[in-house]
Amino acid sequence: MIETNISRVIIEQYVKRLTEHLNSDVVIVGAGPAGLAAGYYLAKAGTKTTIIEKKLSIGGGIWGGAAGYNVVTFEDKDILDEIGVTTKKQGRLYVADAIEFATALAYQAKKAGAEVFNLMEVEDIVLKKETVKGVVVNSSSVRAINLHVDPFCICAKFVVDATGHPAELVSMLKRRKPDLFPKELQEYFMNVEISEAGVVEKTSEIFPGLFVAGMAVCDVYNLPRMGPIFGGMLKSGKKVAELINEKL
Amino acid sequence: MIETNISRVIIEQYVKRLTEHLNSDVVIVGAGPAGLAAGYYLAKAGTKTTIIEKKLSIGGGIWGGAAGYNVVTFEDKDILDEIGVTTKKQGRLYVADAIEFATALAYQAKKAGAEVFNLMEVEDIVLKKETVKGVVVNSSSVRAINLHVDPFCICAKFVVDATGHPAELVSMLKRRKPDLFPKELQEYFMNVEISEAGVVEKTSEIFPGLFVAGMAVCDVYNLPRMGPIFGGMLKSGKKVAELINEKL
Amino acid sequence: MIETNISRVIIEQYVKRLTEHLNSDVVIVGAGPAGLAAGYYLAKAGTKTTIIEKKLSIGGGIWGGAAGYNVVTFEDKDILDEIGVTTKKQGRLYVADAIEFATALAYQAKKAGAEVFNLMEVEDIVLKKETVKGVVVNSSSVRAINLHVDPFCICAKFVVDATGHPAELVSMLKRRKPDLFPKELQEYFMNVEISEAGVVEKTSEIFPGLFVAGMAVCDVYNLPRMGPIFGGMLKSGKKVAELINEKL
Amino acid sequence: MIETNISRVIIEQYVKRLTEHLNSDVVIVGAGPAGLAAGYYLAKAGTKTTIIEKKLSIGGGIWGGAAGYNVVTFEDKDILDEIGVTTKKQGRLYVADAIEFATALAYQAKKAGAEVFNLMEVEDIVLKKETVKGVVVNSSSVRAINLHVDPFCICAKFVVDATGHPAELVSMLKRRKPDLFPKELQEYFMNVEISEAGVVEKTSEIFPGLFVAGMAVCDVYNLPRMGPIFGGMLKSGKKVAELINEKL
Amino acid sequence: MIETNISRVIIEQYVKRLTEHLNSDVVIVGAGPAGLAAGYYLAKAGTKTTIIEKKLSIGGGIWGGAAGYNVVTFEDKDILDEIGVTTKKQGRLYVADAIEFATALAYQAKKAGAEVFNLMEVEDIVLKKETVKGVVVNSSSVRAINLHVDPFCICAKFVVDATGHPAELVSMLKRRKPDLFPKELQEYFMNVEISEAGVVEKTSEIFPGLFVAGMAVCDVYNLPRMGPIFGGMLKSGKKVAELINEKL
Amino acid sequence: MIETNISRVIIEQYVKRLTEHLNSDVVIVGAGPAGLAAGYYLAKAGTKTTIIEKKLSIGGGIWGGAAGYNVVTFEDKDILDEIGVTTKKQGRLYVADAIEFATALAYQAKKAGAEVFNLMEVEDIVLKKETVKGVVVNSSSVRAINLHVDPFCICAKFVVDATGHPAELVSMLKRRKPDLFPKELQEYFMNVEISEAGVVEKTSEIFPGLFVAGMAVCDVYNLPRMGPIFGGMLKSGKKVAELINEKL
Amino acid sequence: MIETNISRVIIEQYVKRLTEHLNSDVVIVGAGPAGLAAGYYLAKAGTKTTIIEKKLSIGGGIWGGAAGYNVVTFEDKDILDEIGVTTKKQGRLYVADAIEFATALAYQAKKAGAEVFNLMEVEDIVLKKETVKGVVVNSSSVRAINLHVDPFCICAKFVVDATGHPAELVSMLKRRKPDLFPKELQEYFMNVEISEAGVVEKTSEIFPGLFVAGMAVCDVYNLPRMGPIFGGMLKSGKKVAELINEKL
Amino acid sequence: MIETNISRVIIEQYVKRLTEHLNSDVVIVGAGPAGLAAGYYLAKAGTKTTIIEKKLSIGGGIWGGAAGYNVVTFEDKDILDEIGVTTKKQGRLYVADAIEFATALAYQAKKAGAEVFNLMEVEDIVLKKETVKGVVVNSSSVRAINLHVDPFCICAKFVVDATGHPAELVSMLKRRKPDLFPKELQEYFMNVEISEAGVVEKTSEIFPGLFVAGMAVCDVYNLPRMGPIFGGMLKSGKKVAELINEKL
């Protein structure tokens, strides 16, 4: 019957994609602006890239602009031009529509070849010989209702923590390896005016195999949260892609 | 200071867009597949189109494919080609990635000129001289926490109910105008194999000024819910755009 | 890596089983005592049987006995002997341990060849030419957190509503086909002493393609709810299996 | 249409007020008794004053008097006379109606020129060159439903933490600057009889650019919580206004 | 001790006010714009007036303006001038600050002599000889946590249902006296442009002893909900006061 | 060990009491004022009486007096004298402490020999030959967390619905036997002044084997809810005991 | 009218009792077994005693016996005889009905003259010259729904923390006075067999003006939680009464 | 009547089993894979074994396989053969159906003589002379709704913590005996490839009388969480049984 044909095609196609990506070059956790930008630049360079997102939709904090005023601003527009987002100059700033920005970025990452799995949540990291080798994942809906179900693993040469403010992967590592994280990380403090630059500067491989990008950087280095700094997010994502592509 | 400049630009830009669209040609309620397709084809034809979405992200039921297997299938691929979605033939069906489909559709609607306001919820319809003339809207986050706050109005020549299975606007009208809705609507029943065709066939102006499209059609005519029939959603959205463009 | 090998084997094995059962002889909805007994007797006769359960664990109302006193009673013990449950005579009754009964029944159904998919929920029925032809299913965890995700279909020659007191499938049908259900169903009333017999007597094909068994029978015919009558549940499950096996 | 005219006027008027206050002389966080009193005395002196309140209504803990007995008491009545609240002498105390007190105070603050934005919540402070320069705000309803949306900034020469017992702004600063807050703050302890005096005495600029007033003072200095001491709240608000007005 | 003196004065003062108002001329249920305006005009005329409010703060839907843009508009400004609210002309409309409007209205009602009891909820009406003679009230916080606690009574010559959209008192009466409410009430429908006029026109004594005012009128007569029509609310409140004052 | 000795004694003693009462003369559902009074007078006359209460503590609506003012009033004091409650004359009324009243009543019922099982909830009634013969009960905590667990039965010659306003047992019967309940029950309406008398007058055997007492009477006959009328509750409980004792 | 007479009498009577007890000899916080026993023995000795209970009903953990088996055991029965509880000898233990025990104890405490205020919660302690002088209380229902309402004070010569396992008052003191509580308190550990004796032994004045009794003792001294040791609770309550009566 | 006969038989049978097991050789807390395997091997050796499970159903994390793909894998199949689970070789791994595995394991444990009490939760441990001697248990449904009810005790020569990731019993002990647990436990870290071996290796008597098995081992020794390693769980359960059987 047509109904079961549709069902079969969907299930088989999904599982094919999923099993093919159980071993990837890079796993990016979090499909917000930094994660999607990283995915775009990695996939564009031919890197086998898997993006994991715990929510149903992707885009993270982009959709609501600032406080629900769904507009986003940037200090320059090179990346936006590249991914096809219309901008308008307002004084020193470029403005764009938040929804156009979110969808264009995800669409281009996907078109470039990054594979996105939504409704999937990271529970732990795979760590071998003091190197991060992958992530332990589960169904986020199963976890949301507190069912006791075991996870599975997705392995990769490199893992990117683009989980935003909680910096979830770094936290998992820190709980286990507190000595690896110097105390002064917690005390770093900067002028909010240079937040955007700070996010990019601190985007790096924080532990063998584990990179941190986007708002997760702010969390790790205690950079203050300010308004929508999506320019910094994009550049951080691009930088992490460049750092990884060099190492591959 | 830069911080307040960013804030000012965002707020002013948003409000400019919002106040410009308080009077539109068409207001589409619901940014799922049918609403976005309608928005795309309306805007493409030069119609001033406003899309209202109660959630933070757009895309409705697209993101999860079927039961979270995030793949979508179609019986033909003309519209997908038009909006730039990669498809693959599997037997009689075309498959595509759900995330690519969701973002491409929203992106193209936005690019064509449709304006999307998310986090906004319809509370009532504006009805004058037995004709729907607009919608009464409120902040969906304010409503979600049960605060007592009054709404405002967005008016339009035509309103499209693309709210999916609840068919919210039709329901609001029905409560007030029970006699206008013939009983047999409730009893219409069809073979699920032709659901997709049924959705398109029944896409229409159900009341002066009010069109119904997408899954809301299924709700109104009691068509059975089956698996992901996004082809029908796209065609229903396209049809509603054509019907409205003819009338303008 | 071993981790991804384990993941791959599990996912592929599951999907193989699932896609093989998208077309079954019988789909039983609900893995409580009646559903499992039906599954056991159907599979034992070589019928291709799929059991769908919305919870994570199977067994329905068996585990808690009466009010949490996890003991179950029966008026005779033939089926219990067959599935390997130890019983003890107490006056006219046979008592057994609720946990032993739940696990033995599910284990035997599985061993006989019935395939069980848990965490899966029925949203609608597939109805063609006035005959039930399958069920529309979704992830129950996705539904539990109110995510908007489309379902898929599992088709079968016969569907069994063993969903217990809500009689979910019959309700879905009734909403659409109110005229098919004679009013007096609602008024049927019986002495609780013969509840057990009544459940079995009324186990039947209630609509072309749709059988009802177990507590769902009580719900449909308004039989009173009394204490744990698992004997009636088992016999109802066995009867539905016999009725279906005859028709195949 | 009249409906959209009303909508336009409201939205434009609000946004004009909001954008004009993105740079203020003083931002007061919390529209309880101390925050409103501070706003009243600041605005009366011609200071450009913005009050931010996370709830829908203002007044904080005034409305319920003590344990819902909506009466308030004061040791003297100078400020009450000034803002037009009727008092009655009872022994050494003056009593007033809680609702009259709440509305009179807010009304006078507003009349004096203080601008109040409700449904707005502070997420972080703006800190430059070791000085507090403003606050990072968001929609409190958006935050209440855990949506991931970025904030915006309101800057000011001085910020007043009048958030009541949680002392939210001081806490944000403390997490980042633990060394600045001497340990003995935590151990300060006083006789409850002089709580009211203590609140006023400790009202001060606790960090460059950040003042603390009202119950937030109790929280910072660990003053015991006692019954309704609205006299102390008013005087603390008045004192903070005087301290700031001197510095401007 | 001073602490217990404060406690004693507050409790005794509250109870004095409460017991004095157990028999009032008028009980108004709901301290929103219509209820407060009614209270203001009733008390100003010397009528013994009790206002009951279930929330902690008063003002109902005023505080949030439209969708949180905390600005309100009016078609004329006579009442606003009378209660001391600053307005600004914008085209045909007068705009005012929502917070100033809410606090000025409540403050004036209180000053005029209306007594407000907040945190108090109506459970039932007192009905004698087919006339409403008072209300049965309870602590709204006790009810909010579903505690089983009995109510008490506040009696009055007239009761005003100013409970807003739910029209709670009218509903209680309707459940008991369905025949008294003609069916066509449900079908009344009007052009939204004249909503404001409709609210005032239909403000009346709907049942011996029971008046309905404000948004409750919309609910009873099924007038459509539109944006903030606080002008109509004020006039409805004023009209109900005039109707009652005439009868006293 | 002493620990297990204590455990054993408690469990065995409880189960002895429970199994001895599985067949009672009377089962009273609800341990509020009417249920406890009925239990007291039944047990005092030597009737084997079982009281079932779904909450952990007994007393129903007594504890909070009116709106939390924990005082109760009565028009006469005969029963109160009998059960040892101190009263004080205030005008025409007798006042007593709510906590003293609740505990004295329960204590005397218990002393007289009524057996109380708390944390137990009625799910259904046992009905044989058109006569109520008992109740189907379950653990109320198991039900509160929506676990699927079967109930057990407690049988009796007579059952008393003393469940208060929901009149739970009558409702269960009504759903099954709608024709037995004349429509005019719903329309009965009385002056609140005679509520107390009405409750007692309508206390009766509403269906063979099923008596209704206390607030459940108000619910069945639609008597208005007024303040604390515990005198009526006591008399209703006493009357139901007398009616039953006569029939035994 | 009779309705308002009843209301007036109840409110006035309650408030009279409350204001008379704003200054007491002893305030006991918690109306569980230890608090009620303390109240009984204090009041019996003529001490002016106020018991504060946050729940609606009193009795604390008595009602459910052990795990819901509502039976309680004791090693001796002197106090039970004194308060009129029927016991039965089972081996070395005396068993009693939990509901009889709860109601008898509260009834006798009340009869002896202890005043109980339920629905009242302690927020803080009143501390003067390093001595506990009373408690800061609020409506527990107001607090349960997180309303921002100030508390009031009840003062006393001595305060008893009988709040059970959380030992709420001691905790409030500890947060403020950490140095007063020796660390080894936390490490004290005893054989569960002598728990009952330990509770009594450690019942004492833990800080000037503050006594601790009942399960709160276990919390403070980290005694293990075991099954129902109501004998220890009663003796602890009696001991605290004796210690206080000696000091008065 | 038959209904009460059934009720009586069930209650008496349950209580007989429960009181017989208040003193056991071994109490296993947690009926997941390790707990059930331990129970199977202990009971098979004739040891009197009690398994306590807080949920309604047993099986712990088995039912959902990995992320809901209900398939389980093992590195060898000896134990599976022994308990009658069908396996299939896939590369180096054996796969089995999760539901078959869960039910077979529980069924065999029960058949071997282990007694399972579900809906029962451990609150504390019984500790005498520095040795764990049993557990303090309560109804898990009573606890789930935060009722204040005391627990009872089940004593045993040995207790097994098989509570999975929280390692609940070890945590209770650690809070009381922090010095007994060397700090380096927290820092132990291993290669995930040998997780399975690690679980078995660290299965041991961690404190006199207290054994730890299964995922609780991972929690105590901070072994990383990886995908479903049910082979390790079974072996850990078997090992704990062997260790205990040797000591008996």
mmCIF file of C-alpha atoms in Angstrom, chain D residues 22-192:
data_model
loop_
_atom_site.group_PDB
_atom_site.id
_atom_site.type_symbol
_atom_site.label_atom_id
_atom_site.label_comp_id
_atom_site.label_asym_id
_atom_site.label_seq_id
_atom_site.Cartn_x
_atom_site.Cartn_y
_atom_site.Cartn_z
ATOM 1 C CA LEU D 22 17.745 53.220 25.986
ATOM 2 C CA ASN D 23 20.173 55.810 27.338
ATOM 3 C CA SER D 24 18.989 57.130 30.698
ATOM 4 C CA ASP D 25 20.542 58.869 33.627
ATOM 5 C CA VAL D 26 19.371 56.148 35.972
ATOM 6 C CA VAL D 27 17.928 52.685 35.486
ATOM 7 C CA ILE D 28 16.059 51.333 38.497
ATOM 8 C CA VAL D 29 15.444 47.606 38.459
ATOM 9 C CA GLY D 30 12.319 46.662 40.392
ATOM 10 C CA ALA D 31 9.129 48.674 40.795
ATOM 11 C CA GLY D 32 8.452 47.852 44.431
ATOM 12 C CA PRO D 33 8.256 50.474 47.194
ATOM 13 C CA ALA D 34 11.971 51.362 47.210
ATOM 14 C CA GLY D 35 12.281 51.427 43.415
ATOM 15 C CA LEU D 36 9.178 53.556 42.988
ATOM 16 C CA ALA D 37 10.234 55.948 45.754
ATOM 17 C CA ALA D 38 13.679 56.267 44.185
ATOM 18 C CA GLY D 39 12.015 56.840 40.799
ATOM 19 C CA TYR D 40 9.755 59.493 42.274
ATOM 20 C CA TYR D 41 12.536 61.491 43.918
ATOM 21 C CA LEU D 42 14.906 61.120 40.981
ATOM 22 C CA ALA D 43 12.349 62.166 38.380
ATOM 23 C CA LYS D 44 11.133 65.009 40.577
ATOM 24 C CA ALA D 45 14.690 66.375 40.523
ATOM 25 C CA GLY D 46 14.657 66.258 36.734
ATOM 26 C CA THR D 47 16.748 63.131 36.356
ATOM 27 C CA LYS D 48 15.952 60.956 33.326
ATOM 28 C CA THR D 49 14.768 57.812 35.067
ATOM 29 C CA THR D 50 13.801 54.380 33.734
ATOM 30 C CA ILE D 51 12.172 51.758 35.943
ATOM 31 C CA ILE D 52 12.197 48.133 34.825
ATOM 32 C CA GLU D 53 9.733 45.657 36.290
ATOM 33 C CA LYS D 54 9.556 41.971 35.480
ATOM 34 C CA LYS D 55 5.936 41.488 36.488
ATOM 35 C CA LEU D 56 2.908 42.820 34.666
ATOM 36 C CA SER D 57 1.820 45.037 37.545
ATOM 37 C CA ILE D 58 4.020 47.241 39.691
ATOM 38 C CA GLY D 59 4.053 47.659 43.479
ATOM 39 C CA GLY D 60 6.055 44.584 44.514
ATOM 40 C CA GLY D 61 5.219 43.427 48.022
ATOM 41 C CA ILE D 62 2.931 46.336 48.891
ATOM 42 C CA TRP D 63 -0.413 44.949 47.717
ATOM 43 C CA GLY D 64 -0.790 42.234 50.321
ATOM 44 C CA GLY D 65 0.141 44.221 53.453
ATOM 45 C CA ALA D 66 1.097 41.521 55.951
ATOM 46 C CA ALA D 67 0.118 37.970 55.074
ATOM 47 C CA GLY D 68 -2.705 39.312 52.899
ATOM 48 C CA TYR D 69 -4.150 41.685 55.504
ATOM 49 C CA ASN D 70 -3.798 44.562 53.062
ATOM 50 C CA VAL D 71 -2.886 47.306 55.502
ATOM 51 C CA VAL D 72 0.503 48.956 55.888
ATOM 52 C CA THR D 73 2.070 50.742 58.848
ATOM 53 C CA PHE D 74 4.681 53.475 59.144
ATOM 54 C CA GLU D 75 6.541 55.155 61.980
ATOM 55 C CA ASP D 76 6.175 58.609 60.416
ATOM 56 C CA LYS D 77 4.115 60.003 57.607
ATOM 57 C CA ASP D 78 6.040 62.781 55.837
ATOM 58 C CA ILE D 79 6.537 60.936 52.555
ATOM 59 C CA LEU D 80 2.979 59.591 52.683
ATOM 60 C CA ASP D 81 1.620 63.109 53.015
ATOM 61 C CA GLU D 82 3.780 64.176 50.116
ATOM 62 C CA ILE D 83 2.443 61.469 47.784
ATOM 63 C CA GLY D 84 -1.138 61.854 48.942
ATOM 64 C CA VAL D 85 -1.774 58.756 51.043
ATOM 65 C CA THR D 86 -4.351 59.022 53.836
ATOM 66 C CA THR D 87 -3.032 57.806 57.179
ATOM 67 C CA LYS D 88 -4.585 57.157 60.543
ATOM 68 C CA LYS D 89 -2.735 57.255 63.864
ATOM 69 C CA GLN D 90 -2.861 54.009 65.895
ATOM 70 C CA GLY D 91 -0.687 54.301 69.009
ATOM 71 C CA ARG D 92 2.822 55.138 67.806
ATOM 72 C CA LEU D 93 2.071 53.952 64.276
ATOM 73 C CA TYR D 94 0.404 55.343 61.180
ATOM 74 C CA VAL D 95 -1.723 52.934 59.201
ATOM 75 C CA ALA D 96 -2.711 53.219 55.563
ATOM 76 C CA ASP D 97 -4.496 51.123 52.985
ATOM 77 C CA ALA D 98 -2.036 48.978 51.028
ATOM 78 C CA ILE D 99 -3.791 49.493 47.713
ATOM 79 C CA GLU D 100 -3.953 53.247 48.153
ATOM 80 C CA PHE D 101 -0.272 53.286 49.067
ATOM 81 C CA ALA D 102 0.784 51.158 46.075
ATOM 82 C CA THR D 103 -1.184 53.136 43.530
ATOM 83 C CA ALA D 104 -0.382 56.567 44.945
ATOM 84 C CA LEU D 105 3.328 55.851 44.950
ATOM 85 C CA ALA D 106 3.405 54.518 41.384
ATOM 86 C CA TYR D 107 1.129 57.277 40.166
ATOM 87 C CA GLN D 108 3.333 59.994 41.675
ATOM 88 C CA ALA D 109 6.513 58.427 40.317
ATOM 89 C CA LYS D 110 4.938 58.341 36.866
ATOM 90 C CA LYS D 111 3.582 61.900 37.188
ATOM 91 C CA ALA D 112 7.028 63.125 38.255
ATOM 92 C CA GLY D 113 8.368 61.762 34.975
ATOM 93 C CA ALA D 114 9.793 58.324 35.701
ATOM 94 C CA GLU D 115 9.221 55.917 32.821
ATOM 95 C CA VAL D 116 8.159 52.388 33.741
ATOM 96 C CA PHE D 117 8.625 49.355 31.494
ATOM 97 C CA ASN D 118 6.874 46.293 32.837
ATOM 98 C CA LEU D 119 7.162 42.686 31.587
ATOM 99 C CA MET D 120 10.899 43.323 31.218
ATOM 100 C CA GLU D 121 13.569 41.336 33.027
ATOM 101 C CA VAL D 122 17.265 41.945 33.662
ATOM 102 C CA GLU D 123 19.571 39.138 32.527
ATOM 103 C CA ASP D 124 22.946 40.705 33.088
ATOM 104 C CA ILE D 125 24.697 43.992 33.812
ATOM 105 C CA VAL D 126 26.752 46.065 31.386
ATOM 106 C CA LEU D 127 30.177 46.526 32.916
ATOM 107 C CA LYS D 128 32.892 48.711 31.418
ATOM 108 C CA LYS D 129 36.183 49.781 33.009
ATOM 109 C CA GLU D 130 35.089 48.290 36.322
ATOM 110 C CA THR D 131 31.952 50.400 36.338
ATOM 111 C CA VAL D 132 28.336 49.354 35.904
ATOM 112 C CA LYS D 133 27.035 51.124 32.809
ATOM 113 C CA GLY D 134 23.628 49.602 32.225
ATOM 114 C CA VAL D 135 21.559 46.440 32.151
ATOM 115 C CA VAL D 136 20.937 43.642 29.685
ATOM 116 C CA VAL D 137 17.172 43.097 29.469
ATOM 117 C CA ASN D 138 14.742 40.685 27.900
ATOM 118 C CA SER D 139 11.011 40.056 27.703
ATOM 119 C CA SER D 140 10.008 38.392 30.968
ATOM 120 C CA SER D 141 7.236 36.421 29.299
ATOM 121 C CA VAL D 142 9.630 35.030 26.700
ATOM 122 C CA ARG D 143 11.966 33.997 29.498
ATOM 123 C CA ALA D 144 9.155 32.532 31.589
ATOM 124 C CA ILE D 145 8.489 29.928 28.918
ATOM 125 C CA ASN D 146 12.186 29.165 28.433
ATOM 126 C CA LEU D 147 12.440 30.336 24.867
ATOM 127 C CA HIS D 148 15.945 30.888 23.589
ATOM 128 C CA VAL D 149 15.885 34.565 22.615
ATOM 129 C CA ASP D 150 18.689 37.118 22.946
ATOM 130 C CA PRO D 151 18.381 40.231 25.112
ATOM 131 C CA PHE D 152 19.052 43.922 24.416
ATOM 132 C CA CYS D 153 20.694 46.677 26.479
ATOM 133 C CA ILE D 154 19.554 49.765 28.384
ATOM 134 C CA CYS D 155 22.443 51.952 29.468
ATOM 135 C CA ALA D 156 22.605 54.557 32.203
ATOM 136 C CA LYS D 157 24.999 56.581 34.305
ATOM 137 C CA PHE D 158 23.773 54.757 37.400
ATOM 138 C CA VAL D 159 21.897 51.550 38.034
ATOM 139 C CA VAL D 160 19.817 50.867 41.149
ATOM 140 C CA ASP D 161 19.238 47.327 42.356
ATOM 141 C CA ALA D 162 15.780 47.519 43.894
ATOM 142 C CA THR D 163 14.921 43.920 43.096
ATOM 143 C CA GLY D 164 14.022 43.042 46.672
ATOM 144 C CA HIS D 165 15.166 39.992 48.545
ATOM 145 C CA PRO D 166 17.035 38.283 45.744
ATOM 146 C CA ALA D 167 19.217 41.412 45.122
ATOM 147 C CA GLU D 168 19.519 40.140 41.579
ATOM 148 C CA LEU D 169 22.012 42.651 40.191
ATOM 149 C CA VAL D 170 24.354 42.423 43.138
ATOM 150 C CA SER D 171 24.254 38.647 42.764
ATOM 151 C CA MET D 172 25.198 38.858 39.079
ATOM 152 C CA LEU D 173 28.116 41.055 39.969
ATOM 153 C CA LYS D 174 29.177 38.851 42.872
ATOM 154 C CA ARG D 175 29.345 35.748 40.718
ATOM 155 C CA ARG D 176 31.814 37.575 38.490
ATOM 156 C CA LYS D 177 33.620 39.612 41.130
ATOM 157 C CA PRO D 178 33.608 37.518 44.290
ATOM 158 C CA ASP D 179 36.694 39.255 45.667
ATOM 159 C CA LEU D 180 35.017 42.623 45.712
ATOM 160 C CA PHE D 181 32.502 41.532 48.278
ATOM 161 C CA PRO D 182 34.066 41.145 51.733
ATOM 162 C CA LYS D 183 33.053 37.972 53.501
ATOM 163 C CA GLU D 184 31.806 39.751 56.599
ATOM 164 C CA LEU D 185 28.874 41.105 54.609
ATOM 165 C CA GLN D 186 27.456 37.651 55.014
ATOM 166 C CA GLU D 187 27.800 37.702 58.725
ATOM 167 C CA TYR D 188 26.446 41.099 59.583
ATOM 168 C CA PHE D 189 23.572 40.625 61.962
ATOM 169 C CA MET D 190 21.312 43.103 63.672
ATOM 170 C CA ASN D 191 18.483 43.407 66.079
ATOM 171 C CA VAL D 192 15.221 43.309 64.140
#
